[in-house]
Amino acid sequence: MSKVSIATTPFEGQKPGTSGLRKKCRVFMGEHYLENFVQAMFDGIGGVAGKTLVVGGDGRFHNDVATQTILSMAAANGAARAIVGQNALLSTPAASHLIRTMQTDGGIILSASHNPGGIDEDFGIKFNMPNGGPAPEAVTNAIFERTQTIDTYHIWQGDSVDLSTIGVSSLGGMTVEIVDPVAAYVDLMQSLFDFPAIAKMISGGLSIRFDAMCAITGPYARAILEDALGAPKGTVTHGTPLPDFGGMHPDPNPTWAHELMDEMMGADAPGFGCASDGDGDRNMIVGPGCYVSPSDSLAVIAANAHMAPGYADGLKGVARSMPTSAAVDRVAEALGLDCYETPTGWKFFGNLMDDGRVSLCGEESFGTGSDHVREKDGVWAVLMWLNIMAATGKSVPQIMADHWTRFGRNYYSRHDFEAIETAKADALMTELRGALSGLAGRSEGPLTVAHADDYTYLDRVDGSTSAQQGVRVVFEGGARFVVRLSGTGTSGATLRLYLETLETNKLDLEPQEALASVIAAAHSIIGIESHTGRTAPDVIT
Ligand code: G1P
Ligand code: ZN
């Protein structure tokens, strides 16, 4: 029962520019590995002496053990107080909310998001700032620098915390507060959405399926949909968080949430279907026979958010990541809203929200959220859709059809080519970047390249720039494709190809069909097959 300082050596930690550390679980379980990173994190944020931190994670394998280690290290490093979700559980948006409302100095979130969990799968850790959002590059770089020089870590040995009992205890000189992971979040949702109207719609016959994919949102969805809104028990499926997510790949897209998709495309589909990911920040929305692409979901929310009480005064502005479709831009233009484009990743939205420029943000990768927290929020998106349905009296297919009639339809798809040899993926990107300046005017079938570039972002709030954020090739008439390499994969490289074309007349095509000429042009220009041997993607969303 004392503080010990253990000698250690520099190690391979997080890549500079990434918002956290993600590795195979067994790597994190290796001697000193987690400890090294946690100490580098503490040192990188200027120490934790006297500070209050939120700690929690998505319940995946090692979540509880890692939480004990982090608490022991926070105590030994002089932290004043830790606020921890019961059983070390907190969804990412709920953690963001606690970090903000409990006036803390930030928080540590344990998750590898939508990646599978288990001893042979992924684990992750990241630091969020006092505003509730992921650490910006200056901070993650400082953490990275520290991993290169670290020589000692401090840990309190001999005691552990009872994570299962709500209440206050102490560890070393640090106060530990175990809190209900769900309660404060439910209050927040109740303050934003018209619960009575949604409850009435449900009691009036709307059936819902929420697939929590054996991950963190089960307890949140049950408390909200089944307990507060009166949906029947069993509305939430796969509702108990399991260390290996029950073997599911908790990524809410048509490929991985196939059980939900089958049900929603079947004859007895419920009126509304939805799913969330490992840590609860992603969402997928599906109506009976009607999949809603995330880019369209963002546009629909932009057009209708004012129907929810928390957004009754209208949106301040909207933002989308660069590869996300321009569907939301069309809404913003019609409503006179400012519309911002940022690089991939939620951290870029934080500055815009903190500066009061935007209150709605979204990414094509099943992420939608608002300035109620500083992370994307899966359950929030589900409630926003239910609120819009309750306010309009329309079904999901009706909402989509009316939206496209009013704004046109940005047909959209993302093709992922996974586990490519890193060297081959890098060579592909280098060659493509080298060819960009000569692409204008090149014809591919019916399409002619108008311009091509490698996206650089200028943050209007802090003046920073981020280069090489994705190659975009825009054709005359506005169709385009974007190519970038994933920053979150843990094996090899994942090439993401984002495809988009606008139609104002033909509104009921199949997206892959509507995009056929863009897909062909992209393959020809990028040379995916010659570089990687791949002719078809592994995942289509
Ligand atoms: C992926 C998504 C991106 C999202 C991130 C974290 O990153 O594409 O939009 O912000 O996960 O959820 P990527 O693997 O593409 O770098
Ligand atoms: Zn996630």
Coordinates of C-alpha atoms and ligand atoms in Angstrom, one line a residue:
M1 CA 0.0 0.0 0.0
S2 CA 2.4 2.6 -1.2
K3 CA 3.5 4.6 -4.2
V4 CA 6.3 3.0 -6.2
S5 CA 8.2 4.4 -9.1
I6 CA 9.3 1.9 -11.8
A7 CA 12.1 2.4 -14.2
T8 CA 11.1 1.9 -17.8
T9 CA 12.3 2.8 -21.3
P10 CA 10.9 4.6 -24.4
F11 CA 8.4 2.5 -26.4
E12 CA 6.4 2.4 -29.5
G13 CA 3.2 4.3 -28.6
Q14 CA 0.6 6.1 -30.5
K15 CA 1.3 7.5 -33.9
P16 CA 1.6 11.3 -33.9
G17 CA -1.6 12.9 -35.2
T18 CA -3.9 10.1 -34.0
S19 CA -6.3 10.8 -31.2
G20 CA -5.5 7.7 -29.1
L21 CA -3.6 4.5 -28.9
R22 CA -5.2 1.4 -30.5
K23 CA -3.4 -2.0 -30.5
K24 CA -4.2 -5.7 -30.0
C25 CA -5.3 -6.4 -26.5
R26 CA -2.4 -8.7 -25.9
V27 CA 0.0 -5.8 -26.6
F28 CA -1.7 -3.7 -24.0
M29 CA -1.5 -6.7 -21.6
G30 CA 2.3 -6.9 -22.1
E31 CA 4.6 -5.9 -19.3
H32 CA 4.6 -2.1 -18.6
Y33 CA 2.9 -1.4 -21.9
L34 CA -0.3 0.2 -20.6
E35 CA 1.6 1.8 -17.7
N36 CA 4.1 3.4 -20.0
F37 CA 1.4 4.9 -22.1
V38 CA -0.7 6.1 -19.2
Q39 CA 2.4 7.8 -17.7
A40 CA 3.3 9.4 -21.1
M41 CA -0.3 10.6 -21.2
F42 CA -0.2 12.1 -17.8
D43 CA 3.2 13.7 -18.5
G44 CA 2.1 14.9 -21.9
I45 CA -0.9 16.8 -20.5
G46 CA 1.3 18.5 -17.9
G47 CA 0.8 16.1 -15.0
V48 CA -2.3 15.2 -13.1
A49 CA -1.4 16.4 -9.6
G50 CA -4.5 18.0 -8.0
K51 CA -6.7 17.2 -11.1
T52 CA -10.0 15.5 -11.5
L53 CA -10.4 12.9 -14.2
V54 CA -13.3 10.8 -15.6
V55 CA -12.4 7.2 -16.3
G56 CA -14.5 4.6 -18.1
G57 CA -14.8 2.4 -21.2
D58 CA -16.9 0.3 -23.5
G59 CA -16.6 -2.9 -21.4
R60 CA -14.4 -4.8 -23.8
F61 CA -11.9 -7.4 -22.6
H62 CA -9.3 -5.8 -20.3
N63 CA -11.5 -2.7 -19.6
D64 CA -11.8 -3.5 -15.9
V65 CA -8.2 -4.5 -15.3
A66 CA -6.9 -1.4 -17.3
T67 CA -9.2 0.9 -15.2
Q68 CA -7.6 -0.4 -12.0
T69 CA -4.2 0.3 -13.4
I70 CA -5.1 3.8 -14.5
L71 CA -6.7 4.6 -11.1
S72 CA -3.6 3.3 -9.3
M73 CA -1.4 5.4 -11.5
A74 CA -3.6 8.5 -11.2
A75 CA -3.4 8.2 -7.4
A76 CA 0.4 7.8 -7.5
N77 CA 0.7 10.8 -9.7
G78 CA -1.2 12.9 -7.2
A79 CA -4.6 13.2 -8.9
A80 CA -7.2 14.6 -6.5
R81 CA -10.3 12.8 -7.7
A82 CA -11.4 10.2 -10.2
I83 CA -15.0 9.8 -11.4
V84 CA -15.6 6.3 -12.7
G85 CA -18.5 4.7 -14.4
Q86 CA -19.8 1.7 -12.3
N87 CA -18.0 -1.5 -13.4
A88 CA -15.7 0.8 -15.4
L89 CA -18.4 1.3 -18.0
L90 CA -19.1 4.6 -19.8
S91 CA -20.1 5.1 -23.4
T92 CA -17.9 7.6 -25.2
P93 CA -20.7 10.3 -25.4
A94 CA -21.6 9.7 -21.7
A95 CA -18.0 10.1 -20.7
S96 CA -17.8 13.3 -22.7
H97 CA -20.9 14.6 -20.9
L98 CA -19.5 13.8 -17.5
I99 CA -16.1 15.4 -18.3
R100 CA -18.0 18.6 -19.2
T101 CA -20.7 18.7 -16.5
M102 CA -18.6 17.6 -13.5
Q103 CA -16.1 20.4 -14.3
T104 CA -13.2 18.0 -14.6
D105 CA -9.7 18.3 -16.1
G106 CA -10.5 15.8 -18.7
G107 CA -10.9 12.0 -18.9
I108 CA -9.6 8.7 -20.1
I109 CA -11.7 6.6 -22.4
L110 CA -11.0 2.9 -22.9
S111 CA -12.2 1.7 -26.2
A112 CA -11.3 0.6 -29.7
S113 CA -14.6 2.0 -30.9
H114 CA -16.2 -0.3 -33.4
N115 CA -13.3 -2.8 -33.6
P116 CA -14.0 -6.3 -32.2
G117 CA -13.2 -7.0 -28.6
G118 CA -11.7 -10.0 -26.8
I119 CA -8.2 -11.1 -25.7
D120 CA -7.2 -11.6 -29.3
E121 CA -8.9 -8.5 -30.6
D122 CA -8.5 -4.8 -30.1
F123 CA -8.1 -2.4 -27.2
G124 CA -7.6 1.3 -27.0
I125 CA -7.2 4.3 -24.8
K126 CA -7.5 8.0 -25.4
F127 CA -7.4 11.3 -23.5
N128 CA -10.3 13.8 -23.8
M129 CA -9.9 17.4 -22.9
P130 CA -11.9 19.4 -20.3
N131 CA -14.3 20.4 -23.1
G132 CA -15.2 16.7 -23.4
G133 CA -13.6 16.3 -26.8
P134 CA -10.6 14.2 -28.1
A135 CA -7.2 15.8 -27.4
P136 CA -6.0 18.1 -30.3
E137 CA -2.9 17.4 -32.2
A138 CA -0.7 19.6 -30.0
V139 CA -1.6 17.4 -27.0
T140 CA -1.4 14.0 -28.7
N141 CA 2.0 15.0 -30.1
A142 CA 3.2 16.0 -26.6
I143 CA 2.1 12.5 -25.5
F144 CA 3.9 10.9 -28.4
E145 CA 7.0 12.9 -27.6
R146 CA 6.9 11.6 -24.0
T147 CA 6.7 8.0 -25.2
Q148 CA 10.1 8.6 -26.8
T149 CA 11.8 9.7 -23.7
I150 CA 10.0 8.1 -20.8
D151 CA 12.1 6.5 -18.0
T152 CA 9.8 6.1 -15.0
Y153 CA 6.2 5.5 -14.2
H154 CA 4.4 5.8 -10.8
I155 CA 1.8 3.5 -9.5
W156 CA 0.0 2.9 -6.2
Q157 CA 0.5 -0.7 -5.2
G158 CA -1.4 -2.9 -2.9
D159 CA -5.0 -1.6 -3.1
S160 CA -7.7 -1.8 -5.6
V161 CA -11.0 -0.1 -6.0
D162 CA -14.4 -1.7 -5.8
L163 CA -15.7 -0.7 -9.2
S164 CA -19.0 -2.4 -8.8
T165 CA -20.5 -0.3 -5.9
I166 CA -21.8 3.3 -6.5
G167 CA -20.3 5.6 -3.9
V168 CA -17.2 7.4 -2.7
S169 CA -13.9 5.8 -1.6
S170 CA -10.3 6.6 -1.7
L171 CA -7.1 5.2 -3.2
G172 CA -3.8 6.6 -1.9
G173 CA -4.7 10.3 -1.5
M174 CA -7.2 10.3 -4.4
T175 CA -11.0 10.3 -4.0
V176 CA -12.7 7.8 -6.2
E177 CA -16.4 8.3 -7.0
I178 CA -18.2 5.4 -8.7
V179 CA -21.2 6.8 -10.6
D180 CA -24.2 5.4 -12.4
P181 CA -22.9 5.4 -16.1
V182 CA -26.4 5.9 -17.5
A183 CA -28.3 8.4 -15.3
A184 CA -26.8 11.7 -16.2
Y185 CA -26.9 10.8 -19.8
V186 CA -30.6 10.0 -19.7
D187 CA -31.3 13.4 -18.1
L188 CA -29.3 15.1 -20.9
M189 CA -31.4 13.3 -23.6
Q190 CA -34.6 14.2 -21.8
S191 CA -33.6 17.9 -21.9
L192 CA -33.0 17.8 -25.6
F193 CA -35.9 15.7 -27.0
D194 CA -39.7 15.6 -26.7
F195 CA -40.0 12.4 -24.7
P196 CA -43.8 12.6 -24.3
A197 CA -44.3 12.9 -28.0
I198 CA -42.0 10.0 -28.7
A199 CA -43.7 7.9 -26.0
K200 CA -47.0 8.7 -27.5
M201 CA -45.8 7.6 -31.0
I202 CA -44.6 4.3 -29.4
S203 CA -47.8 3.6 -27.5
G204 CA -49.6 4.5 -30.7
G205 CA -48.0 1.5 -32.4
L206 CA -44.5 2.3 -33.6
S207 CA -42.3 -0.7 -33.1
I208 CA -38.6 -0.2 -32.7
R209 CA -35.5 -2.5 -32.9
F210 CA -32.3 -1.2 -31.3
D211 CA -29.4 -3.5 -31.9
A212 CA -26.7 -2.7 -29.2
M213 CA -24.4 -5.4 -30.7
C214 CA -23.4 -6.7 -27.2
A215 CA -21.6 -3.4 -26.6
I216 CA -21.9 -0.4 -24.4
T217 CA -25.2 1.2 -25.5
G218 CA -27.4 -1.7 -24.3
P219 CA -27.9 -0.2 -20.8
Y220 CA -28.4 3.3 -22.2
A221 CA -30.9 2.2 -24.8
R222 CA -32.9 0.0 -22.4
A223 CA -33.1 2.9 -19.9
I224 CA -34.3 5.3 -22.5
L225 CA -36.4 3.3 -25.0
E226 CA -37.8 0.6 -22.7
D227 CA -38.0 2.3 -19.3
A228 CA -38.5 6.0 -20.1
L229 CA -40.3 5.8 -23.4
G230 CA -42.4 2.7 -22.8
A231 CA -41.2 0.5 -25.7
P232 CA -41.7 -3.2 -24.9
K233 CA -39.0 -5.2 -23.2
G234 CA -36.9 -6.8 -25.9
T235 CA -36.9 -3.7 -28.1
V236 CA -33.2 -3.6 -27.4
T237 CA -31.4 -6.7 -28.7
H238 CA -27.9 -7.8 -27.8
G239 CA -28.4 -5.4 -24.9
T240 CA -25.8 -6.7 -22.4
P241 CA -22.2 -5.4 -22.8
L242 CA -19.9 -8.5 -23.1
P243 CA -16.1 -8.5 -23.0
D244 CA -15.9 -10.0 -26.5
F245 CA -19.1 -8.3 -27.7
G246 CA -20.5 -11.8 -28.0
G247 CA -18.3 -12.3 -31.0
M248 CA -20.1 -9.6 -32.9
H249 CA -18.2 -6.9 -34.8
P250 CA -19.9 -3.9 -33.2
D251 CA -19.8 -1.6 -36.2
P252 CA -23.3 -0.4 -37.1
N253 CA -23.2 -0.7 -40.9
P254 CA -25.2 -2.9 -43.3
T255 CA -22.3 -5.4 -43.4
W256 CA -21.7 -5.9 -39.7
A257 CA -25.2 -5.2 -38.4
H258 CA -26.6 -7.8 -40.8
E259 CA -29.1 -9.2 -38.3
L260 CA -30.8 -5.9 -38.0
M261 CA -30.6 -5.3 -41.8
D262 CA -32.3 -8.7 -42.4
E263 CA -35.1 -7.9 -40.0
M264 CA -35.6 -4.4 -41.4
M265 CA -35.6 -5.6 -45.0
G266 CA -38.0 -8.5 -44.2
A267 CA -41.8 -8.7 -44.3
D268 CA -42.3 -8.1 -40.6
A269 CA -39.9 -5.3 -40.2
P270 CA -40.5 -3.0 -37.2
G271 CA -41.3 0.7 -38.0
F272 CA -37.8 1.9 -37.0
G273 CA -34.5 0.1 -36.7
C274 CA -31.2 1.4 -35.4
A275 CA -27.8 0.2 -34.1
S276 CA -24.8 1.6 -32.3
D277 CA -21.2 0.6 -32.0
G278 CA -18.7 -0.7 -29.4
D279 CA -18.4 2.6 -27.5
G280 CA -21.7 4.2 -28.4
D281 CA -20.7 7.0 -30.6
R282 CA -21.8 5.7 -34.0
N283 CA -25.3 5.0 -35.3
M284 CA -27.1 3.4 -38.2
I285 CA -30.7 4.3 -39.0
V286 CA -33.0 2.0 -41.0
G287 CA -36.6 2.2 -41.9
P288 CA -38.7 -0.8 -43.1
G289 CA -37.1 -1.6 -46.4
C290 CA -35.2 1.6 -46.3
Y291 CA -31.5 2.0 -45.3
V292 CA -30.6 5.6 -44.5
S293 CA -27.0 6.5 -45.5
P294 CA -25.2 8.4 -42.8
S295 CA -24.7 11.4 -45.1
D296 CA -28.4 11.5 -45.8
S297 CA -29.1 11.1 -42.1
L298 CA -27.0 14.2 -41.4
A299 CA -28.9 16.2 -44.0
V300 CA -32.3 15.1 -42.7
I301 CA -31.3 16.1 -39.2
A302 CA -30.1 19.4 -40.4
A303 CA -33.4 20.1 -42.1
N304 CA -35.6 19.0 -39.2
A305 CA -33.6 19.4 -35.9
H306 CA -35.6 22.5 -34.9
M307 CA -38.5 20.1 -34.2
A308 CA -36.7 18.8 -31.1
P309 CA -37.0 21.1 -28.1
G310 CA -33.2 21.3 -27.5
Y311 CA -32.8 22.8 -31.0
A312 CA -36.0 24.8 -31.3
D313 CA -34.1 28.0 -31.9
G314 CA -32.5 26.5 -35.0
L315 CA -28.9 25.3 -35.6
K316 CA -25.9 27.7 -35.3
G317 CA -24.3 26.0 -38.3
V318 CA -23.4 22.6 -39.6
A319 CA -20.2 20.8 -40.3
R320 CA -19.3 17.6 -42.2
S321 CA -16.1 15.7 -42.8
M322 CA -14.7 16.2 -46.3
P323 CA -15.5 12.7 -47.6
T324 CA -19.1 13.0 -46.3
S325 CA -21.6 13.8 -49.1
A326 CA -22.7 17.3 -49.9
A327 CA -26.4 16.4 -49.0
V328 CA -26.1 18.5 -45.9
D329 CA -24.6 21.4 -47.9
R330 CA -27.8 21.6 -49.9
V331 CA -29.9 21.8 -46.8
A332 CA -27.6 24.4 -45.3
E333 CA -27.9 26.5 -48.5
A334 CA -31.6 26.3 -48.5
L335 CA -31.9 27.2 -44.8
G336 CA -29.2 29.9 -44.9
L337 CA -26.9 28.0 -42.4
D338 CA -23.1 28.2 -42.4
C339 CA -21.7 24.8 -43.5
Y340 CA -18.1 23.8 -42.7
E341 CA -16.0 21.1 -44.2
T342 CA -13.3 19.4 -42.0
P343 CA -10.9 16.5 -42.3
T344 CA -12.0 13.0 -41.3
G345 CA -12.2 12.6 -37.5
W346 CA -14.4 14.1 -34.8
K347 CA -11.7 16.2 -33.2
F348 CA -11.9 18.8 -35.9
F349 CA -15.5 19.6 -35.1
G350 CA -14.6 20.5 -31.5
N351 CA -13.1 23.9 -32.2
L352 CA -16.1 24.9 -34.4
M353 CA -18.5 23.9 -31.6
D354 CA -16.5 25.5 -28.9
D355 CA -16.4 28.7 -30.9
G356 CA -20.2 28.6 -31.3
R357 CA -20.1 28.3 -35.1
V358 CA -21.9 24.9 -35.5
S359 CA -24.3 22.9 -33.4
L360 CA -24.6 19.8 -35.8
C361 CA -21.8 17.7 -37.1
G362 CA -21.6 14.5 -39.0
E363 CA -19.4 12.0 -40.9
E364 CA -20.2 9.4 -43.5
S365 CA -18.8 6.8 -41.2
F366 CA -22.0 6.5 -39.2
G367 CA -21.2 9.4 -36.9
T368 CA -23.6 12.2 -36.1
G369 CA -23.8 14.5 -33.1
S370 CA -24.3 18.0 -31.8
D371 CA -22.8 20.4 -29.3
H372 CA -24.5 18.7 -26.4
V373 CA -21.2 16.8 -26.0
R374 CA -17.9 16.9 -27.9
E375 CA -18.1 13.4 -29.3
K376 CA -20.4 11.9 -31.9
D377 CA -23.4 10.2 -30.2
G378 CA -25.3 7.1 -31.4
V379 CA -28.2 7.2 -29.0
W380 CA -28.6 10.9 -29.6
A381 CA -29.0 10.3 -33.3
V382 CA -31.6 7.6 -32.7
L383 CA -33.6 9.9 -30.5
M384 CA -33.3 12.8 -33.0
W385 CA -34.8 10.6 -35.7
L386 CA -37.6 9.4 -33.3
N387 CA -38.3 13.0 -32.4
I388 CA -38.5 14.0 -36.1
M389 CA -40.8 11.1 -36.8
A390 CA -43.1 12.0 -33.9
A391 CA -43.2 15.7 -34.9
T392 CA -43.9 15.0 -38.6
G393 CA -46.0 11.9 -38.3
K394 CA -43.9 10.4 -41.1
S395 CA -42.2 7.1 -41.5
V396 CA -38.5 6.7 -42.4
P397 CA -39.2 6.0 -46.1
Q398 CA -41.6 9.0 -46.3
I399 CA -39.0 11.3 -44.7
M400 CA -36.4 10.2 -47.2
A401 CA -38.6 10.5 -50.2
D402 CA -39.8 14.0 -49.2
H403 CA -36.2 15.0 -48.4
W404 CA -34.9 13.9 -51.8
T405 CA -37.8 15.6 -53.6
R406 CA -37.0 18.8 -51.9
F407 CA -33.2 18.8 -52.0
G408 CA -32.2 16.3 -54.6
R409 CA -30.4 13.1 -53.9
N410 CA -26.6 12.8 -53.4
Y411 CA -26.1 9.1 -54.2
Y412 CA -23.2 8.0 -52.0
S413 CA -21.2 4.9 -51.2
R414 CA -17.9 4.1 -49.5
H415 CA -15.8 1.1 -50.6
D416 CA -13.2 -0.2 -48.2
F417 CA -10.3 -2.3 -49.3
E418 CA -8.9 -3.9 -46.1
A419 CA -5.6 -5.4 -44.8
I420 CA -3.6 -4.2 -47.8
E421 CA 0.2 -4.4 -47.4
T422 CA 1.2 -1.1 -46.0
A423 CA 4.0 -0.6 -48.6
K424 CA 1.6 -1.2 -51.5
A425 CA -1.0 1.2 -50.1
D426 CA 1.6 3.9 -49.5
A427 CA 2.9 3.4 -53.1
L428 CA -0.6 3.8 -54.4
M429 CA -1.1 7.1 -52.6
T430 CA 2.3 8.4 -53.6
E431 CA 1.7 7.7 -57.2
L432 CA -1.8 9.2 -57.1
R433 CA -0.6 12.4 -55.4
G434 CA 2.1 12.7 -58.0
A435 CA -0.5 12.4 -60.8
L436 CA -2.9 15.0 -59.5
S437 CA -1.7 18.0 -61.3
G438 CA -2.1 16.3 -64.7
L439 CA -5.6 14.9 -64.1
A440 CA -7.8 17.9 -65.1
G441 CA -9.4 17.3 -68.5
R442 CA -8.9 13.5 -68.4
S443 CA -12.0 11.6 -69.6
E444 CA -13.2 8.4 -68.1
G445 CA -16.3 7.0 -69.9
P446 CA -19.0 9.7 -69.6
L447 CA -17.0 11.7 -67.0
T448 CA -14.3 14.4 -67.4
V449 CA -12.1 15.4 -64.5
A450 CA -12.7 19.1 -63.5
H451 CA -10.1 19.3 -60.8
A452 CA -8.1 17.1 -58.4
D453 CA -6.2 17.9 -55.2
D454 CA -5.0 16.6 -51.9
Y455 CA -7.2 18.2 -49.2
T456 CA -5.5 20.6 -46.8
Y457 CA -7.6 22.0 -43.9
L458 CA -7.3 25.4 -42.4
D459 CA -8.8 25.6 -38.9
R460 CA -10.5 29.0 -38.8
V461 CA -10.6 29.0 -35.1
D462 CA -7.0 28.2 -34.1
G463 CA -5.3 28.9 -37.4
S464 CA -3.7 25.5 -37.6
T465 CA -3.5 23.6 -40.9
S466 CA -3.7 19.8 -41.5
A467 CA -2.3 18.6 -44.9
Q468 CA -2.7 15.4 -46.9
Q469 CA -6.2 14.7 -45.6
G470 CA -7.5 12.8 -48.6
V471 CA -7.2 13.0 -52.4
R472 CA -10.3 14.3 -54.1
V473 CA -11.1 14.1 -57.8
V474 CA -14.1 16.1 -58.9
F475 CA -15.7 15.6 -62.3
E476 CA -17.5 18.2 -64.4
G477 CA -21.1 18.3 -63.1
G478 CA -20.0 17.7 -59.5
A479 CA -19.7 13.9 -59.2
R480 CA -16.5 13.0 -57.3
F481 CA -14.5 10.4 -55.5
V482 CA -12.2 10.7 -52.5
V483 CA -9.4 8.4 -51.5
R484 CA -7.6 8.1 -48.2
L485 CA -5.9 5.6 -46.0
S486 CA -7.6 4.7 -42.7
G487 CA -6.0 6.0 -39.5
T488 CA -7.7 3.6 -37.2
G489 CA -7.0 0.1 -38.6
T490 CA -4.8 -2.3 -36.6
S491 CA -3.7 -4.7 -39.4
G492 CA -2.1 -3.5 -42.6
A493 CA -3.6 -0.5 -44.4
T494 CA -7.2 0.1 -45.3
L495 CA -7.9 2.1 -48.4
R496 CA -11.1 4.0 -48.3
L497 CA -12.8 5.1 -51.6
Y498 CA -15.7 7.5 -51.2
L499 CA -18.1 8.0 -54.2
E500 CA -20.7 10.5 -54.8
T501 CA -23.0 11.9 -57.5
L502 CA -26.0 14.2 -57.4
E503 CA -29.4 13.4 -59.0
T504 CA -32.3 15.7 -59.0
N505 CA -34.7 13.7 -61.1
K506 CA -34.0 9.9 -60.7
L507 CA -34.5 9.5 -57.0
D508 CA -35.0 5.8 -56.6
L509 CA -31.9 4.2 -58.2
E510 CA -29.8 1.7 -56.4
P511 CA -26.7 3.6 -55.2
Q512 CA -24.1 1.3 -56.7
E513 CA -25.9 1.6 -60.1
A514 CA -26.2 5.3 -59.8
L515 CA -22.5 5.5 -59.0
A516 CA -21.3 2.9 -61.6
S517 CA -19.4 5.4 -63.8
V518 CA -17.8 7.1 -60.9
I519 CA -16.6 3.7 -59.5
A520 CA -15.2 2.7 -62.9
A521 CA -13.4 6.1 -63.3
A522 CA -12.0 5.8 -59.7
H523 CA -10.5 2.3 -60.4
S524 CA -9.0 3.5 -63.6
I525 CA -7.5 6.7 -62.2
I526 CA -6.2 5.2 -59.0
G527 CA -5.1 1.8 -60.4
I528 CA -6.4 -0.1 -57.4
E529 CA -5.9 -3.5 -59.1
S530 CA -2.4 -2.9 -60.4
H531 CA -1.3 -1.6 -57.0
T532 CA -3.1 -4.1 -54.7
G533 CA -4.4 -6.9 -56.8
R534 CA -7.9 -6.1 -55.5
T535 CA -10.8 -5.7 -57.9
A536 CA -13.6 -5.4 -55.4
P537 CA -13.9 -3.9 -52.0
D538 CA -14.2 -5.9 -48.8
V539 CA -16.9 -3.7 -47.3
I540 CA -19.4 -1.5 -49.0
T541 CA -21.4 1.0 -47.1
Ligands
G1P1 C1 -12.8 6.1 -39.1 C2 -13.8 6.9 -39.9 C3 -13.8 8.3 -39.4 C4 -14.0 8.3 -37.9 C5 -13.0 7.4 -37.2 C6 -13.3 7.3 -35.7 O1 -11.5 6.6 -39.3 O2 -13.6 6.9 -41.3 O3 -14.8 9.0 -40.1 O4 -13.9 9.6 -37.4 O5 -13.1 6.1 -37.8 O6 -14.6 6.7 -35.5 P1 -10.5 6.1 -40.5 O7 -10.3 4.6 -40.1 O8 -11.1 6.3 -41.8 O9 -9.2 6.9 -40.3
ZN2 ZN -17.1 4.4 -31.7

